[in-house]
Amino acid sequence: AQSVAQPEDQVNVAEGNPLTVKCTYSVSGNPYLFWYVQYPNRGLQFLLKYITGDNLVKGSYGFEAEFNKSQTSFHLKKPSALVSDSALYFCAVRGENTGFQKLVFGTGTRLLVSP
Amino acid sequence: GAVVSQHPSWVICKSGTSVKIECRSLDFQATTMFWYRQFPKQSLMLMATSNEGSKATYEQGVEKDKFLINHASLTLSTLTVTSAHPEDSSFYICSALRAGGHQETQYFGPGTRLLVL
């Protein structure tokens, strides 16, 4: 069975500092990994994905994520946080052999960037 | 980009009535759409997978007669909450799958907040 763990309910960081939001996964076969961001009372916005290729994936709004197969991790990073980055972040995964391309989501990590 | 819309964005209804929510992919065709439910401060729970031209596939524990899904075209899926009750109050989010081999990505609508009185 597929699963995603986001071990931190909340991450606090000061504006201008680097940020990391952690994600580990478990799937059978090769993983398809995604990060989404959700602002209050809104749907999810796609940030980036890893399907194959380079382990470092660059996405929207200056975010990037690094796929680490040995550690089964896909942590989200940004070199310099903005107050406007404050939101709820979801990591999601599906295995390459999963029918109907269903995603399994983590429980979400709230990012709070202080001025 | 890939844009997905939902309508309405919020709805208040009386207990026992039915509510229809529309999900549209505006700039791409989606043979597969998904319906999720999100409770406050929780993750998304997949309710069902909607495939154009065929019956939806429901997740375990989701009543198919309660949550009717129709995927009549490549750009439109609808979710009808029948005989709604207060416990159906929630935030419903749809997504549309933009396929293309390894480039597949789910794009989400803005969500519909349902309040059943």
JSON list of C-alpha atoms in Angstrom, two decimals, chain A:
[
{"chain": "A", "resi": 1, "resn": "ALA", "atom": "CA", "xyz": [0.00, 0.00, 0.00]},
{"chain": "A", "resi": 2, "resn": "GLN", "atom": "CA", "xyz": [1.05, 3.54, -0.67]},
{"chain": "A", "resi": 3, "resn": "SER", "atom": "CA", "xyz": [1.61, 6.03, 2.12]},
{"chain": "A", "resi": 4, "resn": "VAL", "atom": "CA", "xyz": [3.02, 9.47, 2.67]},
{"chain": "A", "resi": 5, "resn": "ALA", "atom": "CA", "xyz": [4.34, 10.92, 5.90]},
{"chain": "A", "resi": 6, "resn": "GLN", "atom": "CA", "xyz": [4.75, 14.58, 6.65]},
{"chain": "A", "resi": 7, "resn": "PRO", "atom": "CA", "xyz": [6.24, 14.46, 10.12]},
{"chain": "A", "resi": 8, "resn": "GLU", "atom": "CA", "xyz": [5.81, 18.13, 10.95]},
{"chain": "A", "resi": 9, "resn": "ASP", "atom": "CA", "xyz": [2.39, 19.65, 11.52]},
{"chain": "A", "resi": 10, "resn": "GLN", "atom": "CA", "xyz": [3.89, 23.12, 11.34]},
{"chain": "A", "resi": 11, "resn": "VAL", "atom": "CA", "xyz": [7.14, 24.69, 10.26]},
{"chain": "A", "resi": 12, "resn": "ASN", "atom": "CA", "xyz": [8.10, 28.17, 11.40]},
{"chain": "A", "resi": 13, "resn": "VAL", "atom": "CA", "xyz": [10.73, 30.19, 9.60]},
{"chain": "A", "resi": 14, "resn": "ALA", "atom": "CA", "xyz": [11.73, 33.83, 9.42]},
{"chain": "A", "resi": 15, "resn": "GLU", "atom": "CA", "xyz": [11.42, 35.69, 6.18]},
{"chain": "A", "resi": 16, "resn": "GLY", "atom": "CA", "xyz": [14.60, 35.48, 4.14]},
{"chain": "A", "resi": 17, "resn": "ASN", "atom": "CA", "xyz": [15.72, 32.23, 5.73]},
{"chain": "A", "resi": 18, "resn": "PRO", "atom": "CA", "xyz": [15.77, 28.92, 3.90]},
{"chain": "A", "resi": 19, "resn": "LEU", "atom": "CA", "xyz": [12.86, 26.57, 4.48]},
{"chain": "A", "resi": 20, "resn": "THR", "atom": "CA", "xyz": [12.42, 22.81, 4.32]},
{"chain": "A", "resi": 21, "resn": "VAL", "atom": "CA", "xyz": [9.17, 20.88, 4.50]},
{"chain": "A", "resi": 22, "resn": "LYS", "atom": "CA", "xyz": [9.73, 17.18, 4.94]},
{"chain": "A", "resi": 23, "resn": "CYS", "atom": "CA", "xyz": [8.06, 14.28, 3.16]},
{"chain": "A", "resi": 24, "resn": "THR", "atom": "CA", "xyz": [8.77, 10.55, 3.13]},
{"chain": "A", "resi": 25, "resn": "TYR", "atom": "CA", "xyz": [6.87, 7.97, 1.15]},
{"chain": "A", "resi": 26, "resn": "SER", "atom": "CA", "xyz": [6.25, 4.29, 0.68]},
{"chain": "A", "resi": 27, "resn": "VAL", "atom": "CA", "xyz": [5.16, 2.76, -2.63]},
{"chain": "A", "resi": 28, "resn": "SER", "atom": "CA", "xyz": [5.68, -0.37, -4.63]},
{"chain": "A", "resi": 29, "resn": "GLY", "atom": "CA", "xyz": [7.67, 0.28, -7.76]},
{"chain": "A", "resi": 30, "resn": "ASN", "atom": "CA", "xyz": [8.92, 3.67, -8.85]},
{"chain": "A", "resi": 31, "resn": "PRO", "atom": "CA", "xyz": [7.21, 6.66, -7.22]},
{"chain": "A", "resi": 32, "resn": "TYR", "atom": "CA", "xyz": [5.50, 9.59, -8.82]},
{"chain": "A", "resi": 33, "resn": "LEU", "atom": "CA", "xyz": [5.83, 12.43, -6.28]},
{"chain": "A", "resi": 34, "resn": "PHE", "atom": "CA", "xyz": [4.04, 15.75, -6.07]},
{"chain": "A", "resi": 35, "resn": "TRP", "atom": "CA", "xyz": [3.91, 18.87, -3.92]},
{"chain": "A", "resi": 36, "resn": "TYR", "atom": "CA", "xyz": [0.82, 21.05, -3.70]},
{"chain": "A", "resi": 37, "resn": "VAL", "atom": "CA", "xyz": [0.10, 24.23, -1.75]},
{"chain": "A", "resi": 38, "resn": "GLN", "atom": "CA", "xyz": [-3.26, 25.25, -0.33]},
{"chain": "A", "resi": 39, "resn": "TYR", "atom": "CA", "xyz": [-4.20, 28.76, 0.71]},
{"chain": "A", "resi": 40, "resn": "PRO", "atom": "CA", "xyz": [-7.15, 29.29, 3.10]},
{"chain": "A", "resi": 41, "resn": "ASN", "atom": "CA", "xyz": [-10.52, 28.27, 1.65]},
{"chain": "A", "resi": 42, "resn": "ARG", "atom": "CA", "xyz": [-8.95, 27.43, -1.69]},
{"chain": "A", "resi": 43, "resn": "GLY", "atom": "CA", "xyz": [-8.19, 24.34, -3.68]},
{"chain": "A", "resi": 44, "resn": "LEU", "atom": "CA", "xyz": [-4.71, 22.93, -4.13]},
{"chain": "A", "resi": 45, "resn": "GLN", "atom": "CA", "xyz": [-2.17, 24.54, -6.41]},
{"chain": "A", "resi": 46, "resn": "PHE", "atom": "CA", "xyz": [0.41, 22.36, -8.13]},
{"chain": "A", "resi": 47, "resn": "LEU", "atom": "CA", "xyz": [3.99, 23.26, -7.20]},
{"chain": "A", "resi": 48, "resn": "LEU", "atom": "CA", "xyz": [6.20, 20.57, -8.68]},
{"chain": "A", "resi": 49, "resn": "LYS", "atom": "CA", "xyz": [6.54, 16.87, -9.39]},
{"chain": "A", "resi": 50, "resn": "TYR", "atom": "CA", "xyz": [9.10, 14.13, -9.78]},
{"chain": "A", "resi": 51, "resn": "ILE", "atom": "CA", "xyz": [8.40, 11.40, -12.28]},
{"chain": "A", "resi": 52, "resn": "THR", "atom": "CA", "xyz": [11.83, 10.48, -13.57]},
{"chain": "A", "resi": 53, "resn": "GLY", "atom": "CA", "xyz": [15.14, 12.13, -14.39]},
{"chain": "A", "resi": 54, "resn": "ASP", "atom": "CA", "xyz": [17.10, 14.60, -12.26]},
{"chain": "A", "resi": 55, "resn": "ASN", "atom": "CA", "xyz": [16.66, 14.15, -8.54]},
{"chain": "A", "resi": 56, "resn": "LEU", "atom": "CA", "xyz": [16.42, 17.92, -8.00]},
{"chain": "A", "resi": 57, "resn": "VAL", "atom": "CA", "xyz": [13.15, 19.25, -9.30]},
{"chain": "A", "resi": 58, "resn": "LYS", "atom": "CA", "xyz": [12.44, 22.95, -9.67]},
{"chain": "A", "resi": 59, "resn": "GLY", "atom": "CA", "xyz": [8.90, 24.22, -9.47]},
{"chain": "A", "resi": 60, "resn": "SER", "atom": "CA", "xyz": [6.72, 27.27, -9.12]},
{"chain": "A", "resi": 61, "resn": "TYR", "atom": "CA", "xyz": [7.41, 30.31, -6.90]},
{"chain": "A", "resi": 62, "resn": "GLY", "atom": "CA", "xyz": [11.07, 29.40, -6.37]},
{"chain": "A", "resi": 63, "resn": "PHE", "atom": "CA", "xyz": [10.37, 26.07, -4.71]},
{"chain": "A", "resi": 64, "resn": "GLU", "atom": "CA", "xyz": [12.38, 22.96, -5.37]},
{"chain": "A", "resi": 65, "resn": "ALA", "atom": "CA", "xyz": [12.40, 19.41, -4.08]},
{"chain": "A", "resi": 66, "resn": "GLU", "atom": "CA", "xyz": [14.99, 16.69, -3.96]},
{"chain": "A", "resi": 67, "resn": "PHE", "atom": "CA", "xyz": [14.13, 13.07, -4.60]},
{"chain": "A", "resi": 68, "resn": "ASN", "atom": "CA", "xyz": [16.20, 10.71, -2.49]},
{"chain": "A", "resi": 69, "resn": "LYS", "atom": "CA", "xyz": [15.50, 7.11, -3.36]},
{"chain": "A", "resi": 70, "resn": "SER", "atom": "CA", "xyz": [17.62, 5.56, -0.60]},
{"chain": "A", "resi": 71, "resn": "GLN", "atom": "CA", "xyz": [15.89, 7.62, 2.07]},
{"chain": "A", "resi": 72, "resn": "THR", "atom": "CA", "xyz": [12.50, 7.48, 0.31]},
{"chain": "A", "resi": 73, "resn": "SER", "atom": "CA", "xyz": [12.19, 11.21, 0.79]},
{"chain": "A", "resi": 74, "resn": "PHE", "atom": "CA", "xyz": [11.01, 14.16, -1.28]},
{"chain": "A", "resi": 75, "resn": "HIS", "atom": "CA", "xyz": [11.59, 17.25, 0.86]},
{"chain": "A", "resi": 76, "resn": "LEU", "atom": "CA", "xyz": [10.38, 20.63, -0.34]},
{"chain": "A", "resi": 77, "resn": "LYS", "atom": "CA", "xyz": [12.84, 23.51, -0.13]},
{"chain": "A", "resi": 78, "resn": "LYS", "atom": "CA", "xyz": [13.20, 27.18, -0.85]},
{"chain": "A", "resi": 79, "resn": "PRO", "atom": "CA", "xyz": [16.39, 29.20, -0.38]},
{"chain": "A", "resi": 80, "resn": "SER", "atom": "CA", "xyz": [14.70, 32.35, 0.90]},
{"chain": "A", "resi": 81, "resn": "ALA", "atom": "CA", "xyz": [11.21, 32.27, 2.42]},
{"chain": "A", "resi": 82, "resn": "LEU", "atom": "CA", "xyz": [8.60, 34.96, 1.87]},
{"chain": "A", "resi": 83, "resn": "VAL", "atom": "CA", "xyz": [5.73, 35.86, 4.17]},
{"chain": "A", "resi": 84, "resn": "SER", "atom": "CA", "xyz": [3.42, 35.08, 1.26]},
{"chain": "A", "resi": 85, "resn": "ASP", "atom": "CA", "xyz": [4.67, 31.49, 1.29]},
{"chain": "A", "resi": 86, "resn": "SER", "atom": "CA", "xyz": [2.68, 30.93, 4.49]},
{"chain": "A", "resi": 87, "resn": "ALA", "atom": "CA", "xyz": [0.17, 28.22, 3.60]},
{"chain": "A", "resi": 88, "resn": "LEU", "atom": "CA", "xyz": [-0.60, 24.53, 3.93]},
{"chain": "A", "resi": 89, "resn": "TYR", "atom": "CA", "xyz": [1.65, 22.20, 1.94]},
{"chain": "A", "resi": 90, "resn": "PHE", "atom": "CA", "xyz": [0.75, 18.70, 0.87]},
{"chain": "A", "resi": 91, "resn": "CYS", "atom": "CA", "xyz": [3.04, 15.98, -0.41]},
{"chain": "A", "resi": 92, "resn": "ALA", "atom": "CA", "xyz": [1.44, 13.27, -2.55]},
{"chain": "A", "resi": 93, "resn": "VAL", "atom": "CA", "xyz": [2.57, 10.03, -4.14]},
{"chain": "A", "resi": 94, "resn": "ARG", "atom": "CA", "xyz": [1.40, 7.28, -6.38]},
{"chain": "A", "resi": 95, "resn": "GLY", "atom": "CA", "xyz": [3.14, 4.15, -7.50]},
{"chain": "A", "resi": 96, "resn": "GLU", "atom": "CA", "xyz": [3.75, 3.70, -11.21]},
{"chain": "A", "resi": 97, "resn": "ASN", "atom": "CA", "xyz": [1.50, 0.68, -11.32]},
{"chain": "A", "resi": 98, "resn": "THR", "atom": "CA", "xyz": [-1.41, 2.24, -9.45]},
{"chain": "A", "resi": 99, "resn": "GLY", "atom": "CA", "xyz": [-4.66, 2.12, -11.31]},
{"chain": "A", "resi": 100, "resn": "PHE", "atom": "CA", "xyz": [-6.55, 5.30, -12.21]},
{"chain": "A", "resi": 101, "resn": "GLN", "atom": "CA", "xyz": [-3.52, 7.41, -11.27]},
{"chain": "A", "resi": 102, "resn": "LYS", "atom": "CA", "xyz": [-4.81, 7.85, -7.73]},
{"chain": "A", "resi": 103, "resn": "LEU", "atom": "CA", "xyz": [-2.76, 10.00, -5.42]},
{"chain": "A", "resi": 104, "resn": "VAL", "atom": "CA", "xyz": [-2.22, 9.44, -1.73]},
{"chain": "A", "resi": 105, "resn": "PHE", "atom": "CA", "xyz": [-1.77, 12.65, 0.22]},
{"chain": "A", "resi": 106, "resn": "GLY", "atom": "CA", "xyz": [0.13, 13.37, 3.38]},
{"chain": "A", "resi": 107, "resn": "THR", "atom": "CA", "xyz": [-1.58, 15.07, 6.29]},
{"chain": "A", "resi": 108, "resn": "GLY", "atom": "CA", "xyz": [-0.16, 18.45, 5.34]},
{"chain": "A", "resi": 109, "resn": "THR", "atom": "CA", "xyz": [2.37, 20.81, 6.90]},
{"chain": "A", "resi": 110, "resn": "ARG", "atom": "CA", "xyz": [1.47, 24.34, 7.77]},
{"chain": "A", "resi": 111, "resn": "LEU", "atom": "CA", "xyz": [4.26, 26.75, 6.90]},
{"chain": "A", "resi": 112, "resn": "LEU", "atom": "CA", "xyz": [4.35, 30.00, 8.82]},
{"chain": "A", "resi": 113, "resn": "VAL", "atom": "CA", "xyz": [6.82, 32.63, 7.64]},
{"chain": "A", "resi": 114, "resn": "SER", "atom": "CA", "xyz": [7.25, 35.50, 10.03]},
{"chain": "A", "resi": 115, "resn": "PRO", "atom": "CA", "xyz": [8.30, 39.00, 8.92]}
]
